[in-house]
Short mmCIF file of C-alpha atoms in Angstrom, two decimals:
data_model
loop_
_atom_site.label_atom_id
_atom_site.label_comp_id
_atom_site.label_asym_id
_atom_site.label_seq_id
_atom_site.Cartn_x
_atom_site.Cartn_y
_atom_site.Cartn_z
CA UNK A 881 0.46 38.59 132.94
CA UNK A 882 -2.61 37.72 135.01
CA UNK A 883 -2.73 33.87 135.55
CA UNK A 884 -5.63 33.64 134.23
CA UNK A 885 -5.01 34.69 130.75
CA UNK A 886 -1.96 32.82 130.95
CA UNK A 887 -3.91 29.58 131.54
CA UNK A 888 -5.77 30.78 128.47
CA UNK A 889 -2.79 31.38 125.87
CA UNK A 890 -1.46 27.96 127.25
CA UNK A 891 -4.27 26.01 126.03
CA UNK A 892 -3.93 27.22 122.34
CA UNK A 893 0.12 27.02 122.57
CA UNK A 894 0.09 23.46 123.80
CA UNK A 895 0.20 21.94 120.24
CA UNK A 896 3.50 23.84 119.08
CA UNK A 897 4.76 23.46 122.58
CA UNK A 898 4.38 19.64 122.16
CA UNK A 899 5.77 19.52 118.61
CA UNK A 900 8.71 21.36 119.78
CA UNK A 901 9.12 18.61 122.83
CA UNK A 902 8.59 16.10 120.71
CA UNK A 903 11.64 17.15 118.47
CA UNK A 904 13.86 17.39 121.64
CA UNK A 905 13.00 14.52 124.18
CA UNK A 906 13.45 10.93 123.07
CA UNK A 907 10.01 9.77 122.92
CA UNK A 908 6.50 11.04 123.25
CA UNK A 909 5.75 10.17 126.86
CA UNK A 910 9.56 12.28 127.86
CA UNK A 911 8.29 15.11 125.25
CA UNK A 912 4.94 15.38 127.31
CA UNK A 913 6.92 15.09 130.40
CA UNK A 914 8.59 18.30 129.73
CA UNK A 915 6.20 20.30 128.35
CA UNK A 916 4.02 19.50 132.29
CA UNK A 917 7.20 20.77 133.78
CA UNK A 918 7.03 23.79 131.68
CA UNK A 919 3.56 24.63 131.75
CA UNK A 920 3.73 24.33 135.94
CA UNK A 921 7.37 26.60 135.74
CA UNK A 922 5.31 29.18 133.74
CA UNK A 923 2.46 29.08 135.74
CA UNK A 924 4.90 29.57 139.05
CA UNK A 925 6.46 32.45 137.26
CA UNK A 926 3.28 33.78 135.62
CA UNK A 927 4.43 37.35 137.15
CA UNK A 928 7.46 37.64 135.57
CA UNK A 929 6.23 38.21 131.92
CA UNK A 930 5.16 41.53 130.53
CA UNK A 931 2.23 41.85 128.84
CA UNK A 932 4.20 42.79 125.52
CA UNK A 933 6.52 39.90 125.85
CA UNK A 934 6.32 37.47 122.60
CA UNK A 935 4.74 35.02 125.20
CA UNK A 936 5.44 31.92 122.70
CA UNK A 937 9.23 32.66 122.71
CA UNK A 938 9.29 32.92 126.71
CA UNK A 939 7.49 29.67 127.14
CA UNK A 940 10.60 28.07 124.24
CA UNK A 941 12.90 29.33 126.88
CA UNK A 942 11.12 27.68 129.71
CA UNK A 943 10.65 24.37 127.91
CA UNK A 944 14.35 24.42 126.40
CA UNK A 945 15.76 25.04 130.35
CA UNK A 946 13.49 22.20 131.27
CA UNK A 947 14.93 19.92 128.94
CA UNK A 948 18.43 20.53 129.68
CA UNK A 949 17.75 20.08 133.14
CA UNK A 950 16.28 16.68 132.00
CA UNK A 951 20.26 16.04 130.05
CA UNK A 952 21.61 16.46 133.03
CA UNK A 953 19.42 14.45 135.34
CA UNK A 954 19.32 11.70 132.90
CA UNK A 955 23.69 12.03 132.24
CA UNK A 956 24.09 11.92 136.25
CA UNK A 957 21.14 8.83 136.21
CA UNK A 958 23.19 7.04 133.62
CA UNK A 959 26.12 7.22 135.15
CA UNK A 960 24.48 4.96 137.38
CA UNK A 961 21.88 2.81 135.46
CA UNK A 962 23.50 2.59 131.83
CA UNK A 963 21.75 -1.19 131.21
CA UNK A 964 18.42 0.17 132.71
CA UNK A 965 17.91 3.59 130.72
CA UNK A 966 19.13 1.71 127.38
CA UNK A 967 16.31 -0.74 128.19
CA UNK A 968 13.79 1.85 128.66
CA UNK A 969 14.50 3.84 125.39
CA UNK A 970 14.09 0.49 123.52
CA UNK A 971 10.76 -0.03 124.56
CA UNK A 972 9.40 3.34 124.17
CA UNK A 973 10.17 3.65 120.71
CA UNK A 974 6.42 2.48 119.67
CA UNK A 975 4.58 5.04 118.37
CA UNK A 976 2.33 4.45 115.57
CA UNK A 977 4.18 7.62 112.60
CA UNK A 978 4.55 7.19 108.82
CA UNK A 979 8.12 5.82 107.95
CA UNK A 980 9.52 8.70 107.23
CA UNK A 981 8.42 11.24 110.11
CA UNK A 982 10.52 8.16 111.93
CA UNK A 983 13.64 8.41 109.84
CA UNK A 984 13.68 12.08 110.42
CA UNK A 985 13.03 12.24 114.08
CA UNK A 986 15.77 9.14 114.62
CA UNK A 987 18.00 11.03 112.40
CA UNK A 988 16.94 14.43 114.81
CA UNK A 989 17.87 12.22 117.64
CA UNK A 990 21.24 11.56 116.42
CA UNK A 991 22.35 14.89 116.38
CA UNK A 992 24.28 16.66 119.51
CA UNK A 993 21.80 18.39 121.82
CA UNK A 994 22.96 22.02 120.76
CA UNK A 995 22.27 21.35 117.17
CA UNK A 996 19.16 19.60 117.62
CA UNK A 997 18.08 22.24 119.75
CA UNK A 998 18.83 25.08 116.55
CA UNK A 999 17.21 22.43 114.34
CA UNK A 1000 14.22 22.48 116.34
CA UNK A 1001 13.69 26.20 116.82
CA UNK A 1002 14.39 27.47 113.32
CA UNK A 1003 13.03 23.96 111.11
CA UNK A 1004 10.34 22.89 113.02
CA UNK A 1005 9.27 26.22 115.13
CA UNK A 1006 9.96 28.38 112.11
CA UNK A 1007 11.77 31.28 114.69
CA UNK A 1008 14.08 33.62 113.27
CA UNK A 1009 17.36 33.07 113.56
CA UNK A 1010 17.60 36.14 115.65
CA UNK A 1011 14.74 34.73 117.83
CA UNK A 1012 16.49 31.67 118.22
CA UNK A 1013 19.63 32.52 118.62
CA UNK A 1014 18.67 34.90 121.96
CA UNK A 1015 16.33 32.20 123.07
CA UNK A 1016 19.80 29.78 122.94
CA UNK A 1017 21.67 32.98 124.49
CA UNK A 1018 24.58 32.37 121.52
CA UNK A 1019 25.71 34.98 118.86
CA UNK A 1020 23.75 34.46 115.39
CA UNK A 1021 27.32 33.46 114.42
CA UNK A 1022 27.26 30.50 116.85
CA UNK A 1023 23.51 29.40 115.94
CA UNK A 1024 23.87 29.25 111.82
CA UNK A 1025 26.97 27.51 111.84
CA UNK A 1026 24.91 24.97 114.33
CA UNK A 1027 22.18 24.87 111.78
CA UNK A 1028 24.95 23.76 108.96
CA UNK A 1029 26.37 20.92 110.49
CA UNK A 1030 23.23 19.57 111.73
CA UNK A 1031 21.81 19.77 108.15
CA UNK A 1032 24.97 18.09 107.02
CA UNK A 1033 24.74 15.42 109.11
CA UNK A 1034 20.91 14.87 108.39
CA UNK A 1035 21.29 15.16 104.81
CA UNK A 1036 23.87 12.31 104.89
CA UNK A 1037 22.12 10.20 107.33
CA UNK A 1038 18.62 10.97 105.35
CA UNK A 1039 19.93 11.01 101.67
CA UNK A 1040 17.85 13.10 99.49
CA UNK A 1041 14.87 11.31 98.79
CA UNK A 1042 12.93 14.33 99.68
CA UNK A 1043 13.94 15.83 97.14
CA UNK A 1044 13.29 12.81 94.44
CA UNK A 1045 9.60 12.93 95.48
CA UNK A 1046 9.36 16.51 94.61
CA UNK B 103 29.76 35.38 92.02
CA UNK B 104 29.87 31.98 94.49
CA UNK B 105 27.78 31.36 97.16
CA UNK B 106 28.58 30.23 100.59
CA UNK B 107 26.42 27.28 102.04
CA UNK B 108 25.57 29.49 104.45
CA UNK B 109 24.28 31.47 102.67
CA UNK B 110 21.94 29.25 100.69
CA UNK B 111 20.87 27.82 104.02
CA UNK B 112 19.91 31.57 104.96
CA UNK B 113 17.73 31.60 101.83
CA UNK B 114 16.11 28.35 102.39
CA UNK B 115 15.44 29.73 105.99
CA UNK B 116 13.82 33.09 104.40
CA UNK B 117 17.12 34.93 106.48
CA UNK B 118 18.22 36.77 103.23
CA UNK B 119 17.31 39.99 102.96
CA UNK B 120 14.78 41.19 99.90
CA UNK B 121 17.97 42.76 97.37
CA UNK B 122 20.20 39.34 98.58
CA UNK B 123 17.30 36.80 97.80
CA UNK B 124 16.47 38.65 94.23
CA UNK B 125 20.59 38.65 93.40
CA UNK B 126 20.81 34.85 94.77
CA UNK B 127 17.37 33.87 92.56
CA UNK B 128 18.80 35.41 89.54
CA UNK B 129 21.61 33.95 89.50
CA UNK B 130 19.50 30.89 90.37
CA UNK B 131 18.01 30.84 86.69
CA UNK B 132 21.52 30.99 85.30
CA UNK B 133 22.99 28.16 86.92
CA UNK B 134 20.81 24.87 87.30
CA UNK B 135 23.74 23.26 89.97
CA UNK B 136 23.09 26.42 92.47
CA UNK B 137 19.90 25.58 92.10
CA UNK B 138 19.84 22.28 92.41
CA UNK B 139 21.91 23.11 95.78
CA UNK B 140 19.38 25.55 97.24
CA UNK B 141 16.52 22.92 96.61
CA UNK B 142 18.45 20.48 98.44
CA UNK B 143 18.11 23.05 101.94
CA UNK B 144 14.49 23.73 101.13
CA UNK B 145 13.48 19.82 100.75
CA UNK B 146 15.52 19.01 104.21
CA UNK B 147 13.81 21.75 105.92
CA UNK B 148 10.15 20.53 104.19
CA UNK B 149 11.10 17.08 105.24
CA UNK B 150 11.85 18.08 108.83
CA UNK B 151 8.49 20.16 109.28
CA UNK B 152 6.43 17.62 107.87
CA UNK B 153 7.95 14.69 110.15
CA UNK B 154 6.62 16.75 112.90
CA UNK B 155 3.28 19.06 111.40
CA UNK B 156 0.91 15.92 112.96
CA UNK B 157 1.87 16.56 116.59
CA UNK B 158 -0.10 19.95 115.93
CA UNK B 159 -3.39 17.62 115.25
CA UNK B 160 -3.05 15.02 117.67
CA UNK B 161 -5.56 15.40 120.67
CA UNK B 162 -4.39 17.37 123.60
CA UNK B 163 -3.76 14.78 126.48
CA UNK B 164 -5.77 15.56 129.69
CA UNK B 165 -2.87 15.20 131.88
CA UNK B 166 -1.22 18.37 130.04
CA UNK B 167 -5.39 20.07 130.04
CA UNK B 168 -4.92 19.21 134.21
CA UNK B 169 -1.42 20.87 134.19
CA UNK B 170 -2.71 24.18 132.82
CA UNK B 171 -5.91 24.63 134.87
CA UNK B 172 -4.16 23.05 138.16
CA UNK B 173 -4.98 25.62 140.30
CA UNK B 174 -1.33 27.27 141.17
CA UNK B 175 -0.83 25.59 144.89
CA UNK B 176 2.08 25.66 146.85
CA UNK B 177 3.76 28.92 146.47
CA UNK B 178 0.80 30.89 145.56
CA UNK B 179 -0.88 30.10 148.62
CA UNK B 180 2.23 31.60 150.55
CA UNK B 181 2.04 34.86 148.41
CA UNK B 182 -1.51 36.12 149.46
CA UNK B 183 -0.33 39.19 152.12
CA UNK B 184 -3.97 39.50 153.42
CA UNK B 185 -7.42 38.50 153.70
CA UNK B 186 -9.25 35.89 152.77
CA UNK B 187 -13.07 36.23 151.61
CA UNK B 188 -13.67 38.35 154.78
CA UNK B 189 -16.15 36.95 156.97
CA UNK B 190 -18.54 40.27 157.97
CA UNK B 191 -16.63 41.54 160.54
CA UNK B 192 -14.44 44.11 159.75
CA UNK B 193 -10.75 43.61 159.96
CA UNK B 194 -9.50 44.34 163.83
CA UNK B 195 -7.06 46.87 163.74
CA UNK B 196 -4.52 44.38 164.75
CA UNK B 197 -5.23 42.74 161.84
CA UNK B 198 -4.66 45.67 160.08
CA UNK B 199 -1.73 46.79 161.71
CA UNK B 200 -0.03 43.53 160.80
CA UNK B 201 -1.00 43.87 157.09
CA UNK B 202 0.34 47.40 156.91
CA UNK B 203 3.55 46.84 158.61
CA UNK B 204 4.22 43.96 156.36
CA UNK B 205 3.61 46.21 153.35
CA UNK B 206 5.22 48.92 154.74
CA UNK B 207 8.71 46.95 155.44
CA UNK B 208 8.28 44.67 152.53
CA UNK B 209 7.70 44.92 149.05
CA UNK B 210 6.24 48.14 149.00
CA UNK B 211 9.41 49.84 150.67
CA UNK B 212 11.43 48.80 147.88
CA UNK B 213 10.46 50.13 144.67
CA UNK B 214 11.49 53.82 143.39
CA UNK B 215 7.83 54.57 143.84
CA UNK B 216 8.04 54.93 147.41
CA UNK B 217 11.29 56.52 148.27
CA UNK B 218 11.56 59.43 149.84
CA UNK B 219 10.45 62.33 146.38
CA UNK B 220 8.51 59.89 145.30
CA UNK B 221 5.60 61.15 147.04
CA UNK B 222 3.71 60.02 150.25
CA UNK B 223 3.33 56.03 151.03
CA UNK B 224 0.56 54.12 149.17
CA UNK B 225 -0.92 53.05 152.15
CA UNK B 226 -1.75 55.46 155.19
CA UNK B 227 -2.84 54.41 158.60
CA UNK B 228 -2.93 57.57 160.28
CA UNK B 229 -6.17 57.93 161.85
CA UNK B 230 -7.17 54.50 163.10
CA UNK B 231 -7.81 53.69 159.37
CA UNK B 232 -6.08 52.12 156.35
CA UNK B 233 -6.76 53.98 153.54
CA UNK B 234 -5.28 54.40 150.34
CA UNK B 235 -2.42 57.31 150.17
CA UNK B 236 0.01 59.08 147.09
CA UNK B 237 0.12 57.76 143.83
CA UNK B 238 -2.67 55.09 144.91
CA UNK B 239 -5.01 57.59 146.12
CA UNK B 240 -4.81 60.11 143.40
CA UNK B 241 -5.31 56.95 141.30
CA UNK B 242 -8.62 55.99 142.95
CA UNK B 243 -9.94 59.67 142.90
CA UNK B 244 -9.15 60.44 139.23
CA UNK B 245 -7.94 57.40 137.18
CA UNK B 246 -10.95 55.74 134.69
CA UNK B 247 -10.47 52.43 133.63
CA UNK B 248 -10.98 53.11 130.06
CA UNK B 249 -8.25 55.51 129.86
CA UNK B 250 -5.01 54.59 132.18
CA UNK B 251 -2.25 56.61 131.56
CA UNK B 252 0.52 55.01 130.05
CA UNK B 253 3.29 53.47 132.85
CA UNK B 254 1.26 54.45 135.46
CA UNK B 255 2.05 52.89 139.18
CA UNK B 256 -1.05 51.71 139.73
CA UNK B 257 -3.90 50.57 137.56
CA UNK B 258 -7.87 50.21 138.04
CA UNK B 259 -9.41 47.14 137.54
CA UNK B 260 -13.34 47.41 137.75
CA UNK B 261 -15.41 50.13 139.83
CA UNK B 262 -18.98 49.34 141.48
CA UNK B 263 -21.17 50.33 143.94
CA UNK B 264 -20.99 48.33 146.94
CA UNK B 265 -24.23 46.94 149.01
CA UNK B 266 -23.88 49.56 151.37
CA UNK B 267 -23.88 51.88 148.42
CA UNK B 268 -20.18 52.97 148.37
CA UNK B 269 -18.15 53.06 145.50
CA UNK B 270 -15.62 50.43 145.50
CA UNK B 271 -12.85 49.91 143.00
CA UNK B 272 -10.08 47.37 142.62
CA UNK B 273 -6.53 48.12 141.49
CA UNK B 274 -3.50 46.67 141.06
CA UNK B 275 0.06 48.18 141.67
CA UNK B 276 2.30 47.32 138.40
CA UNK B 277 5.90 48.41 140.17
CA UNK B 278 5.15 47.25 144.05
CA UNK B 279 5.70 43.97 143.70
CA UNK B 280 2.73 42.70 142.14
CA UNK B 281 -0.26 44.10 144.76
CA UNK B 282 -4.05 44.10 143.76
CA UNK B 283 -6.79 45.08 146.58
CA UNK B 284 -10.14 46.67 146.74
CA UNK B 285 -10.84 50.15 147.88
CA UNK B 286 -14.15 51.75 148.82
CA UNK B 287 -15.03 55.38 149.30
CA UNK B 288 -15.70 56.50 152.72
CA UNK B 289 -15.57 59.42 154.45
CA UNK B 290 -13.58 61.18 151.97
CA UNK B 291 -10.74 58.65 151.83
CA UNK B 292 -10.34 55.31 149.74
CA UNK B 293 -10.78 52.36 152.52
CA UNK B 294 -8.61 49.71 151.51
CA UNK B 295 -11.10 46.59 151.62
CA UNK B 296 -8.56 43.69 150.48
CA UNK B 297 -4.68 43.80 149.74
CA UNK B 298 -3.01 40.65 148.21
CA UNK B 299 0.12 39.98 145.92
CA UNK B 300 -0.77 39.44 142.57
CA UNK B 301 0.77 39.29 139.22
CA UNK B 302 2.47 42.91 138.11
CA UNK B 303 -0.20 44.32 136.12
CA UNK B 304 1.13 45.39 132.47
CA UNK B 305 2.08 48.81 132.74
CA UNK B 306 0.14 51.28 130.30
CA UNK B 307 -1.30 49.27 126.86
CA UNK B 308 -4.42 49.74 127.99
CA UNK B 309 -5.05 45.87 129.41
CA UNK B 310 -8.16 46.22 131.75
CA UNK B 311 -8.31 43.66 133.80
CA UNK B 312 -11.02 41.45 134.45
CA UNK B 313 -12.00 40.22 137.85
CA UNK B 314 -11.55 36.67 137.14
CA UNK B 315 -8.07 37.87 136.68
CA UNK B 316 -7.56 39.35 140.04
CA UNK B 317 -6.08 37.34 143.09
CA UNK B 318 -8.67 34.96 144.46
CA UNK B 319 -8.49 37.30 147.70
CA UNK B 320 -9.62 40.17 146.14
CA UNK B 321 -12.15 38.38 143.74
CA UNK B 322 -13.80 36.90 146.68
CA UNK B 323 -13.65 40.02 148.33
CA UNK B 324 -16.02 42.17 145.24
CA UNK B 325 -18.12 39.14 144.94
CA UNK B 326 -19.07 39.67 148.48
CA UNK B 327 -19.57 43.50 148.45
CA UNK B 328 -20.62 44.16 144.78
CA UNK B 329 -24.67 45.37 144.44
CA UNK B 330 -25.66 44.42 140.71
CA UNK B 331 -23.07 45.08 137.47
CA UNK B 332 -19.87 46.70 137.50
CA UNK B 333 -19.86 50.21 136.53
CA UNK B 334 -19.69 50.80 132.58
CA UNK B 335 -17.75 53.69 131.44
CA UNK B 336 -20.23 56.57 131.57
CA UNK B 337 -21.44 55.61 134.86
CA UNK B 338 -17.86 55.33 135.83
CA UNK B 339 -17.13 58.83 134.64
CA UNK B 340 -20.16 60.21 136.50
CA UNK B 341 -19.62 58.65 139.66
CA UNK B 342 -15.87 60.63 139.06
CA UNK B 343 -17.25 63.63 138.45
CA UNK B 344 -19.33 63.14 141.52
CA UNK B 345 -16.60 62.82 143.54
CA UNK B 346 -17.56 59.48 144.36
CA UNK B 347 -20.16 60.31 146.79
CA UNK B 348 -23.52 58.06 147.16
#
């Protein structure tokens, strides 16, 4: 795709790109983080991508590797600066977000990264689970019994108020 | 029958197919616990959404706007094979030499386009001249922008006449590596103007593309030589059926 249009689709993808950060990273400012790294990866690899390609789903992909190269940078970091990166998530939890959007993205945050990551991609991004299961590069087998136990463990952390107010 | 939790999931997820989701909402009505069950999926995944939905309103923040239009530095600037906005003199031959030979032993040996049976080099320098050859050539001759054939090696971008009233057209080659340039007719052969790696155009759906869209070398390149508008269709056709002479 020529750059140019790419910059163009970008612009109008940012917003889902950001929610879909934002469900993944820890706090806003690491969400936005990643989604710069992805939009300058995609941009750098602007060639690669067919004209026909679901360009939303390729740009997942990009984001997703972005972030788990951001696990492991942070893992090896920590290793090193426990007391320090505690200290830093503390203080970035202060975004202004009705009570419950931060019960459910703490609850989100609980959750191990493979299962947050399904979460994310069929919940929140609305993909198919054959979508997201090749964008995860695990058998649909793998992905829905991902998407189980992370709704277990958020119904039991979250309760069922949600469906009281209904 | 019982129903996996799976399988409710699937349903809350719209995953069921159309006869599954009519047996599983039947049976749905009958039994006020199975329901009660499914509603449970379909509130957590509302919940979930809706913790989320006001990212989608939230202003854009300029850093991210600044990340998108950054002009692509760095490795970009590495991947332009030729010229810059030319200057008026005409490329030495040198010059030229060293562009060819590049093409020649790099990207554009690779592909199955150019082996041997594939038909004659896209680029021919026989004659003191680089002008367009094979696939490329037959492309400039006889290929209208309007109406690429589908997979086609190489595809036209825009055609106009030049100052020096020539017809000039740029093109990019989809399965070369990613090449766009500008050609102009000349003594019965297509001059090749301005060569630079680009983006692999999208091989036969029709995408035309623009020349905002073309490498900045080649861009720079029509904006120097282009007299008025780029050709519309008819006048494309015609200048075809001319043969592209003046």
């Amino acid at each position: 795709m020529p750059t140019d249009r790419l910059r163009e689709e970008l612009v109008t993808l940012l917003p889902r790109l950001r929610r879909f950060a934002r469900a993944l990273a820890r706090n806003p400012q690491d969400a936005d983080d990643l989604v710069q790294t992805a939009v300058e990866r995609a941009l750098l690899h602007a060639g690669q991508l067919r004209e026909a390609a679901p360009l939303a789903a390729w740009l997942y992909g990009i984001l997703r590797n972005a972030w788990i190269d951001e696990q492991r940078a942070r893992a090896r970091r920590g290793r090193l600066f426990a007391a320090v990166d505690s200290g830093e998530q503390v203080a970035d939890a202060t975004h202004a977000a009705p009570a419950d959007s931060l019960a459910v993205q703490d609850a989100l945050g609980r959750l191990p990264d493979e299962q947050r990551l399904a979460v994310a991609l069929v919940l929140i991004e609305g993909l198919s689970y054959k979508e997201a299961a090749h964008l995860m590069e695990v058998p649909i087998g793998t992905l829905t019994s991902r998407l189980a136990r992370a709704r277990e463990t958020l119904q039991a952390i979250l309760g069922d108020t949600g469906i009281a107010q209904r | 029958m019982t129903y996996s939790e799976e399988t409710l999931i699937a349903y809350a997820d719209g995953e069921l197919d159309a006869a599954a989701r009519a047996a599983l909402e039947a049976a749905m009505a009958a039994d006020p616990q199975l329901a009660q069950r499914v509603a449970r999926h379909r509130a957590l995944r509302a919940r979930v959404q809706a913790a989320f939905a006001p990212v989608l309103e939230e202003p854009l923040p300029e850093r991210l706007l600044a990340s998108v239009r950054a002009a692509a530095a760095g490795p970009h600037a590495g991947s332009v094979v030729a010229l810059q906005p030319r200057a008026r003199a005409r490329w030495s031959w040198p010059e030229w030499t060293a562009i060819a030979a590049s093409l020649l032993a790099g990207a554009l040996l690779g592909p199955p386009l150019l082996r041997p049976g594939a038909g004659a080099s896209l680029v021919d320098t026989s004659g003191g001249r680089v002008v367009a050859g094979g696939a490329l050539a037959r492309a400039l001759a006889g290929q209208l922008a309007s109406s690429q054939p589908a997979g086609a090696p190489v595809a036209i971008g825009i055609s106009f006449r030049s100052r020096a009233g020539a017809y000039c057209r740029t093109f990019s080659l989809s399965e070369a590596g990613g090449f766009a340039g500008l050609a102009c007719h000349e003594q019965n052969a297509w001059r090749i103007e301005t060569l630079a790696r680009a983006e692999p155009a999208p091989a036969g759906n029709g995408y035309r593309p623009a020349a905002s869209a073309l490498p900045p070398a080649v861009a720079g390149t029509v904006a120097e030589l282009i007299a008025g508008e780029p050709l519309d269709a008819a006048a494309e056709s015609a200048a075809r059926a001319r043969g592209w002479m003046r």
